CSV table of C-alpha atoms in Angstrom, one decimal:
chain,number,residue,atom,x,y,z
B,9,MET,CA,0.0,0.0,0.0
B,10,ILE,CA,1.3,3.4,-1.0
B,11,PRO,CA,0.0,6.8,0.0
B,12,ALA,CA,-1.4,9.2,-2.5
B,13,PRO,CA,1.1,11.9,-3.6
B,14,PHE,CA,1.8,14.9,-1.4
B,15,ASP,CA,4.3,17.7,-0.9
B,16,TYR,CA,6.9,17.0,1.8
B,17,VAL,CA,8.3,19.8,3.9
B,18,LYS,CA,10.8,19.3,6.7
B,19,VAL,CA,10.9,22.0,9.4
B,20,THR,CA,13.2,22.5,12.3
B,21,SER,CA,11.4,25.1,14.4
B,22,VAL,CA,7.9,25.9,15.6
B,23,GLU,CA,8.0,29.1,13.5
B,24,GLU,CA,8.8,27.2,10.4
B,25,ALA,CA,6.0,24.7,11.1
B,26,LEU,CA,3.5,27.5,11.5
B,27,GLU,CA,4.6,29.2,8.3
B,28,ALA,CA,4.3,25.9,6.4
B,29,LEU,CA,0.9,25.3,7.8
B,30,ALA,CA,-0.2,28.8,6.7
B,31,GLU,CA,1.3,28.3,3.3
B,32,HIS,CA,-0.2,24.8,2.6
B,33,GLY,CA,-3.6,25.4,4.1
B,34,GLU,CA,-6.2,23.1,5.7
B,35,ASP,CA,-5.3,20.0,3.6
B,36,ALA,CA,-1.8,19.9,5.1
B,37,LYS,CA,-1.0,17.5,7.9
B,38,LEU,CA,1.7,17.5,10.5
B,39,LEU,CA,3.9,14.4,10.5
B,40,ALA,CA,5.8,13.5,13.7
B,41,GLY,CA,6.4,9.7,14.2
B,42,GLY,CA,3.9,8.9,11.5
B,43,HIS,CA,2.7,5.7,13.0
B,44,SER,CA,-0.9,6.8,13.2
B,45,LEU,CA,-0.9,9.0,10.2
B,46,LEU,CA,0.9,6.9,7.6
B,47,PRO,CA,-1.2,3.7,8.0
B,48,ILE,CA,-4.4,5.7,7.3
B,49,MET,CA,-2.7,7.5,4.4
B,50,LYS,CA,-1.8,4.1,3.0
B,51,LEU,CA,-5.4,3.1,3.2
B,52,ARG,CA,-6.3,6.5,1.6
B,53,LEU,CA,-8.5,7.3,4.5
B,54,ALA,CA,-6.4,10.5,4.8
B,55,VAL,CA,-5.2,12.2,1.6
B,56,PRO,CA,-3.3,15.3,2.8
B,57,THR,CA,-1.8,17.5,0.0
B,58,ALA,CA,1.2,18.3,2.1
B,59,LEU,CA,3.1,16.7,5.0
B,60,ILE,CA,5.0,19.0,7.3
B,61,ASP,CA,7.5,16.9,9.1
B,62,ILE,CA,8.0,18.3,12.6
B,63,SER,CA,10.0,15.3,14.0
B,64,GLY,CA,13.2,17.3,13.7
B,65,ILE,CA,12.0,20.2,16.0
B,66,SER,CA,14.5,19.4,18.7
B,67,GLU,CA,13.4,22.4,20.8
B,68,LEU,CA,10.1,20.4,21.5
B,69,SER,CA,11.8,17.3,22.8
B,70,TYR,CA,12.1,17.5,26.6
B,71,VAL,CA,10.6,16.4,29.9
B,72,ARG,CA,11.2,18.9,32.7
B,73,VAL,CA,9.7,20.1,36.0
B,74,GLU,CA,8.2,23.6,36.0
B,75,GLY,CA,6.8,24.5,39.4
B,76,ASP,CA,4.0,22.1,40.4
B,77,GLU,CA,3.9,20.6,36.9
B,78,VAL,CA,5.8,18.4,34.5
B,79,ALA,CA,6.2,19.9,31.0
B,80,ILE,CA,6.7,17.5,28.1
B,81,GLY,CA,7.6,18.7,24.7
B,82,ALA,CA,5.3,17.6,21.8
B,83,THR,CA,8.0,15.7,19.8
B,84,THR,CA,9.2,13.7,22.9
B,85,ARG,CA,9.0,10.1,21.7
B,86,HIS,CA,7.3,7.4,23.7
B,87,HIS,CA,10.5,5.5,24.4
B,88,GLU,CA,12.1,8.7,25.7
B,89,LEU,CA,9.1,9.3,28.0
B,90,GLU,CA,9.3,5.7,29.1
B,91,ARG,CA,12.9,6.2,30.2
B,92,SER,CA,12.7,9.8,31.4
B,93,ALA,CA,14.1,10.0,35.0
B,94,VAL,CA,12.1,13.1,35.6
B,95,ALA,CA,8.8,11.5,34.5
B,96,LEU,CA,9.6,8.3,36.5
B,97,ALA,CA,10.0,10.4,39.6
B,98,GLU,CA,7.4,13.0,39.2
B,99,VAL,CA,4.5,11.4,37.2
B,100,PRO,CA,5.2,7.7,37.0
B,101,LEU,CA,1.8,6.9,35.4
B,102,LEU,CA,3.0,8.4,32.2
B,103,PRO,CA,6.2,6.5,31.6
B,104,HIS,CA,4.4,3.3,32.5
B,105,VAL,CA,1.7,4.0,30.0
B,106,ALA,CA,4.2,5.1,27.3
B,107,GLY,CA,5.8,1.7,27.7
B,108,ARG,CA,2.5,0.0,26.9
B,109,VAL,CA,2.0,1.7,23.6
B,110,GLY,CA,2.4,-0.6,20.6
B,111,ASP,CA,5.8,-2.2,20.5
B,112,PRO,CA,9.4,-1.0,20.8
B,113,GLN,CA,9.6,0.0,17.1
B,114,VAL,CA,6.4,2.0,17.3
B,115,ARG,CA,7.6,3.6,20.6
B,116,HIS,CA,10.9,4.5,18.9
B,117,ARG,CA,9.0,6.7,16.4
B,118,GLY,CA,5.7,7.8,18.1
B,119,THR,CA,5.5,11.1,19.9
B,120,LEU,CA,3.4,12.4,22.7
B,121,GLY,CA,2.2,15.4,20.7
B,122,GLY,CA,1.3,13.1,17.8
B,123,THR,CA,-0.9,10.8,19.9
B,124,VAL,CA,-2.5,13.8,21.6
B,125,ALA,CA,-3.3,15.6,18.3
B,126,HIS,CA,-4.5,12.4,16.6
B,127,SER,CA,-7.4,11.9,19.1
B,128,ASP,CA,-8.0,8.2,18.6
B,129,PRO,CA,-10.4,7.1,21.4
B,130,ALA,CA,-8.4,3.9,21.9
B,131,SER,CA,-5.1,5.7,22.6
B,132,ASP,CA,-3.2,4.9,25.8
B,133,LEU,CA,-1.5,8.2,26.5
B,134,PRO,CA,-4.5,10.5,26.1
B,135,THR,CA,-6.4,8.3,28.5
B,136,ALA,CA,-3.6,8.7,31.1
B,137,LEU,CA,-3.4,12.4,30.5
B,138,LEU,CA,-7.2,12.8,31.0
B,139,ALA,CA,-6.9,11.0,34.3
B,140,LEU,CA,-3.9,13.2,35.4
B,141,GLY,CA,-5.5,16.5,34.4
B,142,GLY,CA,-3.4,19.3,33.1
B,143,THR,CA,-3.2,21.2,29.8
B,144,VAL,CA,-2.3,20.9,26.1
B,145,VAL,CA,-0.3,23.9,25.0
B,146,VAL,CA,-0.8,24.8,21.4
B,147,GLN,CA,0.7,27.5,19.2
B,148,GLY,CA,-0.7,29.3,16.2
B,149,PRO,CA,-0.4,32.5,14.3
B,150,ALA,CA,-1.9,34.4,17.3
B,151,GLY,CA,0.5,32.9,19.8
B,152,ARG,CA,0.2,30.2,22.5
B,153,ARG,CA,-2.9,29.1,24.3
B,154,GLU,CA,-3.5,26.5,26.9
B,155,ILE,CA,-6.4,24.0,26.5
B,156,PRO,CA,-7.4,21.9,29.6
B,157,VAL,CA,-7.2,18.2,28.7
B,158,THR,CA,-10.9,17.9,29.7
B,159,GLU,CA,-11.7,20.2,26.7
B,160,PHE,CA,-9.2,19.0,24.2
B,161,TRP,CA,-10.5,15.7,22.7
B,162,LEU,CA,-13.9,16.3,21.1
B,163,GLY,CA,-14.5,13.1,19.2
B,164,PHE,CA,-13.0,10.5,16.8
B,165,PHE,CA,-10.0,12.2,15.2
B,166,GLU,CA,-11.4,15.5,16.4
B,167,THR,CA,-9.7,18.0,18.8
B,168,ALA,CA,-10.0,21.6,19.9
B,169,LEU,CA,-6.9,22.3,17.8
B,170,SER,CA,-7.3,24.7,14.8
B,171,PRO,CA,-5.9,23.7,11.5
B,172,ASP,CA,-3.3,26.5,11.7
B,173,GLU,CA,-2.1,25.4,15.2
B,174,LEU,CA,0.3,22.8,16.5
B,175,VAL,CA,0.6,21.1,19.8
B,176,VAL,CA,3.9,22.2,21.4
B,177,GLU,CA,3.7,21.0,25.0
B,178,ILE,CA,1.7,18.9,27.4
B,179,ARG,CA,1.6,19.9,31.1
B,180,VAL,CA,0.5,17.6,33.9
B,181,PRO,CA,0.5,18.0,37.7
B,182,ARG,CA,3.4,16.4,39.5
B,183,THR,CA,1.9,13.4,41.4
B,184,GLY,CA,5.1,12.0,42.8
B,185,ALA,CA,4.7,8.3,43.7
B,186,ALA,CA,1.0,8.9,44.7
B,187,GLY,CA,-1.2,6.0,43.8
B,188,TRP,CA,-2.0,5.3,40.2
B,189,GLY,CA,-3.2,2.4,38.1
B,190,TYR,CA,-3.5,1.6,34.4
B,191,GLU,CA,-5.3,-1.5,33.3
B,192,LYS,CA,-5.8,-2.4,29.6
B,193,PHE,CA,-7.5,-5.3,27.9
B,194,THR,CA,-6.1,-6.2,24.5
B,195,ARG,CA,-6.1,-9.2,22.1
B,196,ARG,CA,-2.3,-9.1,21.8
B,197,GLU,CA,0.2,-7.7,24.4
B,198,ASN,CA,0.3,-3.9,24.2
B,199,ASP,CA,-2.0,-3.7,21.2
B,200,TRP,CA,-4.7,-1.0,20.9
B,201,PRO,CA,-6.9,-1.3,24.0
B,202,ILE,CA,-10.3,-2.8,23.5
B,203,VAL,CA,-10.9,-0.9,26.8
B,204,ALA,CA,-8.5,0.7,29.2
B,205,ALA,CA,-8.8,2.5,32.5
B,206,ALA,CA,-6.4,5.0,34.0
B,207,ALA,CA,-6.9,6.0,37.7
B,208,VAL,CA,-5.0,8.6,39.6
B,209,GLN,CA,-6.0,10.5,42.8
B,210,GLY,CA,-9.7,9.7,42.5
B,211,ARG,CA,-9.9,10.5,38.8
B,212,VAL,CA,-10.6,7.8,36.2
B,213,ALA,CA,-10.4,8.0,32.4
B,214,LEU,CA,-11.4,5.3,30.0
B,215,ALA,CA,-10.2,4.4,26.5
B,216,ASN,CA,-12.5,3.3,23.7
B,217,MET,CA,-15.8,3.8,25.6
B,218,ALA,CA,-16.9,6.8,23.5
B,219,GLY,CA,-16.0,8.8,20.4
B,220,ALA,CA,-13.0,10.2,22.4
B,221,VAL,CA,-11.3,9.3,25.6
B,222,VAL,CA,-13.7,10.0,28.4
B,223,ARG,CA,-13.8,10.4,32.2
B,224,ALA,CA,-15.8,8.0,34.3
B,225,SER,CA,-17.7,10.8,36.0
B,226,ALA,CA,-20.2,8.7,37.9
B,227,THR,CA,-17.3,6.7,39.4
B,228,GLU,CA,-15.4,9.9,40.4
B,229,ALA,CA,-18.5,11.4,42.0
B,230,ALA,CA,-19.2,8.2,44.0
B,231,LEU,CA,-15.6,8.1,45.2
B,232,ALA,CA,-15.8,11.7,46.2
B,233,GLY,CA,-18.9,10.9,48.2
B,234,GLY,CA,-17.2,8.1,50.1
B,235,ALA,CA,-18.3,5.1,48.2
B,236,SER,CA,-16.1,1.9,48.2
B,237,ILE,CA,-14.0,1.2,45.2
B,238,ALA,CA,-16.2,-1.8,44.2
B,239,ASP,CA,-19.4,0.4,44.4
B,240,ALA,CA,-17.8,3.3,42.5
B,241,ALA,CA,-16.3,1.1,39.8
B,242,ALA,CA,-19.7,-0.5,39.2
B,243,LEU,CA,-20.8,2.9,37.8
B,244,ALA,CA,-17.8,3.3,35.4
B,245,ASP,CA,-19.8,2.8,32.2
B,246,GLU,CA,-22.4,5.4,33.1
B,247,GLY,CA,-22.7,8.1,30.5
B,248,THR,CA,-20.4,6.2,28.0
B,249,SER,CA,-21.4,5.2,24.5
B,250,PRO,CA,-19.1,2.2,23.5
B,251,ASN,CA,-19.1,0.8,20.0
B,252,SER,CA,-19.7,-2.8,19.0
B,253,ASP,CA,-17.2,-4.2,16.6
B,254,MET,CA,-15.4,-7.4,15.7
B,255,HIS,CA,-13.4,-7.4,19.0
B,256,ALA,CA,-16.2,-6.8,21.5
B,257,ASP,CA,-19.8,-5.7,21.7
B,258,ALA,CA,-20.9,-2.7,23.6
B,259,ASP,CA,-22.2,-4.7,26.6
B,260,TYR,CA,-18.9,-6.5,26.9
B,261,ARG,CA,-17.0,-3.2,26.7
B,262,ARG,CA,-19.3,-1.8,29.5
B,263,HIS,CA,-18.3,-4.9,31.6
B,264,LEU,CA,-14.6,-4.4,30.9
B,265,ALA,CA,-14.9,-0.7,31.8
B,266,ARG,CA,-16.3,-1.6,35.2
B,267,LEU,CA,-13.8,-4.4,35.8
B,268,LEU,CA,-10.7,-2.5,34.6
B,269,THR,CA,-11.8,0.6,36.6
B,270,ARG,CA,-12.0,-1.5,39.8
B,271,ARG,CA,-8.6,-3.0,39.1
B,272,ALA,CA,-7.0,0.4,38.3
B,273,LEU,CA,-8.5,2.0,41.4
B,274,GLU,CA,-7.3,-0.9,43.6
B,275,LYS,CA,-3.8,-0.5,42.2
B,276,ALA,CA,-3.9,3.2,42.8
B,277,ALA,CA,-5.0,2.5,46.4
B,278,ALA,CA,-2.5,-0.2,47.1
I,21,MET,CA,13.2,15.1,-3.9
I,22,LYS,CA,16.9,14.3,-3.2
I,23,VAL,CA,17.8,12.4,-0.1
I,24,SER,CA,21.2,11.4,1.3
I,25,ILE,CA,21.0,8.3,3.4
I,26,THR,CA,23.9,6.2,4.8
I,27,VAL,CA,22.8,2.6,4.1
I,28,ASN,CA,24.9,-0.1,5.7
I,29,GLY,CA,27.8,2.3,6.0
I,30,GLU,CA,27.7,3.6,2.4
I,31,GLN,CA,26.4,7.1,1.8
I,32,ARG,CA,24.2,7.4,-1.2
I,33,THR,CA,22.1,10.2,-2.7
I,34,ASP,CA,18.9,9.3,-4.5
I,35,GLU,CA,16.0,11.1,-6.1
I,36,VAL,CA,12.8,9.8,-4.5
I,37,GLU,CA,9.1,10.6,-4.4
I,38,PRO,CA,8.0,11.9,-1.0
I,39,ARG,CA,5.5,9.1,-0.6
I,40,LEU,CA,8.2,6.3,-1.1
I,41,LEU,CA,8.3,4.2,2.0
I,42,LEU,CA,11.6,3.3,3.5
I,43,ALA,CA,11.0,-0.4,3.0
I,44,HIS,CA,10.4,0.1,-0.7
I,45,TYR,CA,13.4,2.5,-0.9
I,46,LEU,CA,15.7,-0.2,0.6
I,47,ARG,CA,14.3,-3.1,-1.6
I,48,GLU,CA,13.8,-1.3,-4.9
I,49,THR,CA,16.1,1.7,-5.0
I,50,CYS,CA,19.0,0.1,-3.0
I,51,GLY,CA,18.3,-3.5,-4.2
I,52,LEU,CA,18.5,-4.8,-0.6
I,53,ARG,CA,15.9,-7.5,-0.5
I,54,ALA,CA,16.4,-8.9,3.0
I,55,THR,CA,14.0,-6.3,4.4
I,56,ASN,CA,10.6,-8.0,3.9
I,57,VAL,CA,7.2,-6.3,3.7
I,58,GLY,CA,4.8,-8.7,5.4
I,59,CYS,CA,1.6,-7.1,6.7
I,60,ASP,CA,2.2,-3.6,5.4
I,61,THR,CA,0.2,-2.3,8.4
I,62,THR,CA,2.9,-1.8,11.1
I,63,SER,CA,1.9,-5.1,12.8
I,64,CYS,CA,4.3,-7.9,11.8
I,65,GLY,CA,7.7,-6.3,12.0
I,66,ALA,CA,9.2,-8.2,9.0
I,67,CYS,CA,10.3,-4.8,7.7
I,68,THR,CA,12.3,-3.8,10.8
I,69,VAL,CA,15.6,-2.0,10.2
I,70,VAL,CA,17.7,0.1,12.5
I,71,VAL,CA,17.7,3.9,11.9
I,72,ASP,CA,20.2,5.9,13.9
I,73,GLY,CA,20.5,3.2,16.4
I,74,LEU,CA,16.8,2.5,17.0
I,75,SER,CA,14.7,-0.3,15.5
I,76,VAL,CA,11.8,0.9,13.3
I,77,LYS,CA,9.2,-0.6,11.0
I,78,SER,CA,10.3,0.6,7.6
I,79,CYS,CA,6.8,0.2,6.0
I,80,THR,CA,5.7,3.0,8.2
I,81,VAL,CA,8.5,5.4,7.7
I,82,LEU,CA,9.0,7.7,4.7
I,83,ALA,CA,12.4,7.5,3.0
I,84,VAL,CA,12.5,11.3,2.9
I,85,ALA,CA,12.0,11.4,6.6
I,86,THR,CA,15.3,9.5,7.0
I,87,ASP,CA,17.3,12.0,5.0
I,88,GLY,CA,20.7,12.4,6.8
I,89,SER,CA,20.2,9.2,8.8
I,90,GLN,CA,22.2,6.0,9.2
I,91,VAL,CA,20.1,3.0,8.1
I,92,THR,CA,21.2,-0.6,8.8
I,93,THR,CA,19.5,-3.6,7.2
I,94,LEU,CA,20.3,-7.3,7.7
I,95,GLU,CA,22.8,-7.0,4.8
I,96,GLY,CA,24.8,-4.6,6.8
I,97,LEU,CA,25.5,-6.9,9.7
I,98,ALA,CA,28.1,-9.3,8.6
I,99,GLY,CA,31.7,-8.2,8.4
I,100,PRO,CA,33.4,-7.7,5.0
I,101,ASP,CA,34.9,-11.2,5.3
I,102,GLY,CA,31.5,-12.7,5.8
I,103,GLU,CA,31.8,-13.1,9.6
I,104,LEU,CA,28.3,-13.1,11.0
I,105,HIS,CA,27.1,-10.5,13.5
I,106,PRO,CA,26.7,-12.2,17.0
I,107,MET,CA,22.9,-12.0,16.6
I,108,GLN,CA,23.0,-13.7,13.2
I,109,ALA,CA,25.4,-16.4,14.6
I,110,ALA,CA,23.1,-17.0,17.5
I,111,PHE,CA,20.0,-17.3,15.3
I,112,ARG,CA,22.0,-19.9,13.3
I,113,ALA,CA,23.3,-21.8,16.3
I,114,GLU,CA,19.8,-22.0,18.0
I,115,HIS,CA,17.9,-22.4,14.7
I,116,GLY,CA,15.9,-19.3,15.4
I,117,LEU,CA,13.9,-19.6,12.3
I,118,GLN,CA,11.5,-21.8,10.4
I,119,CYS,CA,10.4,-20.5,7.0
I,120,GLY,CA,12.8,-17.5,7.4
I,121,PHE,CA,10.4,-14.7,6.2
I,122,CYS,CA,10.3,-12.9,9.5
I,123,THR,CA,14.0,-13.6,10.3
I,124,PRO,CA,15.6,-10.3,9.0
I,125,GLY,CA,13.1,-8.3,11.0
I,126,MET,CA,13.5,-10.5,14.0
I,127,VAL,CA,17.3,-10.2,13.9
I,128,MET,CA,17.1,-6.4,13.6
I,129,ALA,CA,14.5,-6.1,16.4
I,130,ALA,CA,16.5,-8.5,18.6
I,131,ILE,CA,19.6,-6.2,18.3
I,132,GLY,CA,17.4,-3.4,19.5
I,133,VAL,CA,16.3,-5.5,22.5
I,134,LEU,CA,19.9,-6.0,23.6
I,135,ALA,CA,20.7,-2.4,23.0
I,136,ASP,CA,18.1,-1.5,25.6
I,137,ASN,CA,18.8,-4.4,27.9
I,138,PRO,CA,22.1,-6.4,27.5
I,139,ASP,CA,21.0,-9.3,29.6
I,140,PRO,CA,17.2,-9.9,29.3
I,141,THR,CA,15.1,-12.7,30.7
I,142,ASP,CA,13.0,-14.8,28.4
I,143,ARG,CA,10.0,-12.7,29.4
I,144,GLU,CA,11.9,-9.5,28.6
I,145,VAL,CA,13.0,-10.9,25.2
I,146,ARG,CA,9.4,-11.8,24.4
I,147,GLU,CA,8.2,-8.3,25.4
I,148,GLY,CA,11.0,-6.7,23.3
I,149,LEU,CA,10.0,-8.8,20.3
I,150,GLU,CA,6.3,-8.1,20.7
I,151,GLY,CA,6.2,-6.1,17.5
I,152,ASN,CA,7.4,-9.0,15.4
I,153,LEU,CA,5.3,-11.9,14.3
I,154,CYS,CA,6.5,-15.3,13.2
I,155,ARG,CA,3.7,-17.0,11.4
I,156,CYS,CA,5.4,-20.4,11.8
I,157,THR,CA,5.2,-19.7,15.6
I,158,GLY,CA,8.9,-20.5,16.0
I,159,TYR,CA,9.3,-18.3,19.0
I,160,HIS,CA,11.0,-20.6,21.4
I,161,ASN,CA,14.2,-20.9,19.4
I,162,ILE,CA,14.1,-17.2,18.6
I,163,VAL,CA,14.0,-16.3,22.3
I,164,ARG,CA,16.8,-18.8,22.9
I,165,ALA,CA,18.9,-17.2,20.1
I,166,VAL,CA,18.5,-13.7,21.7
I,167,ARG,CA,19.6,-15.1,25.1
I,168,THR,CA,22.6,-16.8,23.4
I,169,ALA,CA,23.5,-13.6,21.6
I,170,ALA,CA,23.5,-11.7,24.8
I,171,GLN,CA,26.3,-13.9,26.1
I,172,ALA,CA,28.5,-12.6,23.2
I,173,GLY,CA,28.7,-9.2,24.9
I,174,PRO,CA,27.8,-5.6,23.9
I,175,ALA,CA,28.5,-6.1,20.2
I,176,ALA,CA,25.3,-8.2,20.0
I,177,GLY,CA,23.2,-5.1,20.8
I,178,GLN,CA,24.9,-2.8,18.2
I,179,VAL,CA,24.9,-2.5,14.5
I,180,PRO,CA,28.2,-2.1,12.7
I,181,GLN,CA,27.9,1.6,11.6
I,182,ALA,CA,27.0,2.7,15.1
I,183,GLN,CA,30.4,1.4,16.2
I,184,GLU,CA,32.2,3.2,13.4
I,185,VAL,CA,30.4,6.4,14.2
I,186,GLU,CA,31.3,6.2,17.8
I,187,ALA,CA,34.9,5.3,17.1
């Protein structure tokens, strides 16, 4: 399978990326690791007229502490996040989840900004970020703006990002070693989750239970009201709208959401 | 567009279409046929090569995106005198193959496993090779081969160019 023809532009700074986006218009796509984008281009589900390769923007590759938060540059690759001493100490959920994305070859190319901007409801890292809270920092012609993670993922492949903007940074609160859990059910080790649950400090997010990653609000409210983990987890699928497909029907996904939420919360409490 | 890529230690410049995948560049432009395209969907790992020291699936990388990089394929492992790379020797010694189609990708991915972890357990080898499928299901001997290669020392986790670049 071979993608349809496109113009290829390699950029090395955020400014160059924004200029290229402005020049090539709405049909241009940003390319980072390419492991989500190229497969859909090969299937011709995406036919961008131009690819702007931002993988070489080294100024966006970092994991550092800034006050109460950890700031992670958008072109930080999954395998870098997996091994980041700062992330392991300050927000250990993230390197753990980064290590459960795909396989080593995929993690060698995939970037945090890429998976955030792609908005696949079955993505591991957005699920973890939604449970952590924090912000997605984007930059466009009008400058930088911060979008809370709760407002970023709007639906399948749909985000609050404008076509002339790019994700430059993700900021999450420092949790330290505080309790967290990530449970995912897959057909093959570290494949896309059929359902996954991330739990940290009383917040729970679910993968693949709606058009975008979604918080288990009923579970969170029950926990805040003093309910037991078992009782709160039993509400995890409330308000979700899971699909039925060849891997699992909607009812089975609801069952998985409740089960994985309980396990993730138990891990977080342990 | 023009790309300059160092393939198996030899720098070359080629005119390529932006949409040319690295796997096809290696097979068709460079004539290096060890790198196999199996699933073509980033699942099977038969197309795994090492780019700048890291294993990647070359069916999901654009050749233009590797401009200026060092790419190593299976053909680049053996010495000029034909002496096998420790990973190749271990695959041969342990019979880490059945039909052989997945073998080039397995060997390249296995080098990456040892680059990250020079002395892995069976479980860690299996996790490290999770991106590579052997449709003959010959995994036991493959895992044994990687454990055997680990005993050969650090060279088993390195590709030849990387050593030259470091030197």
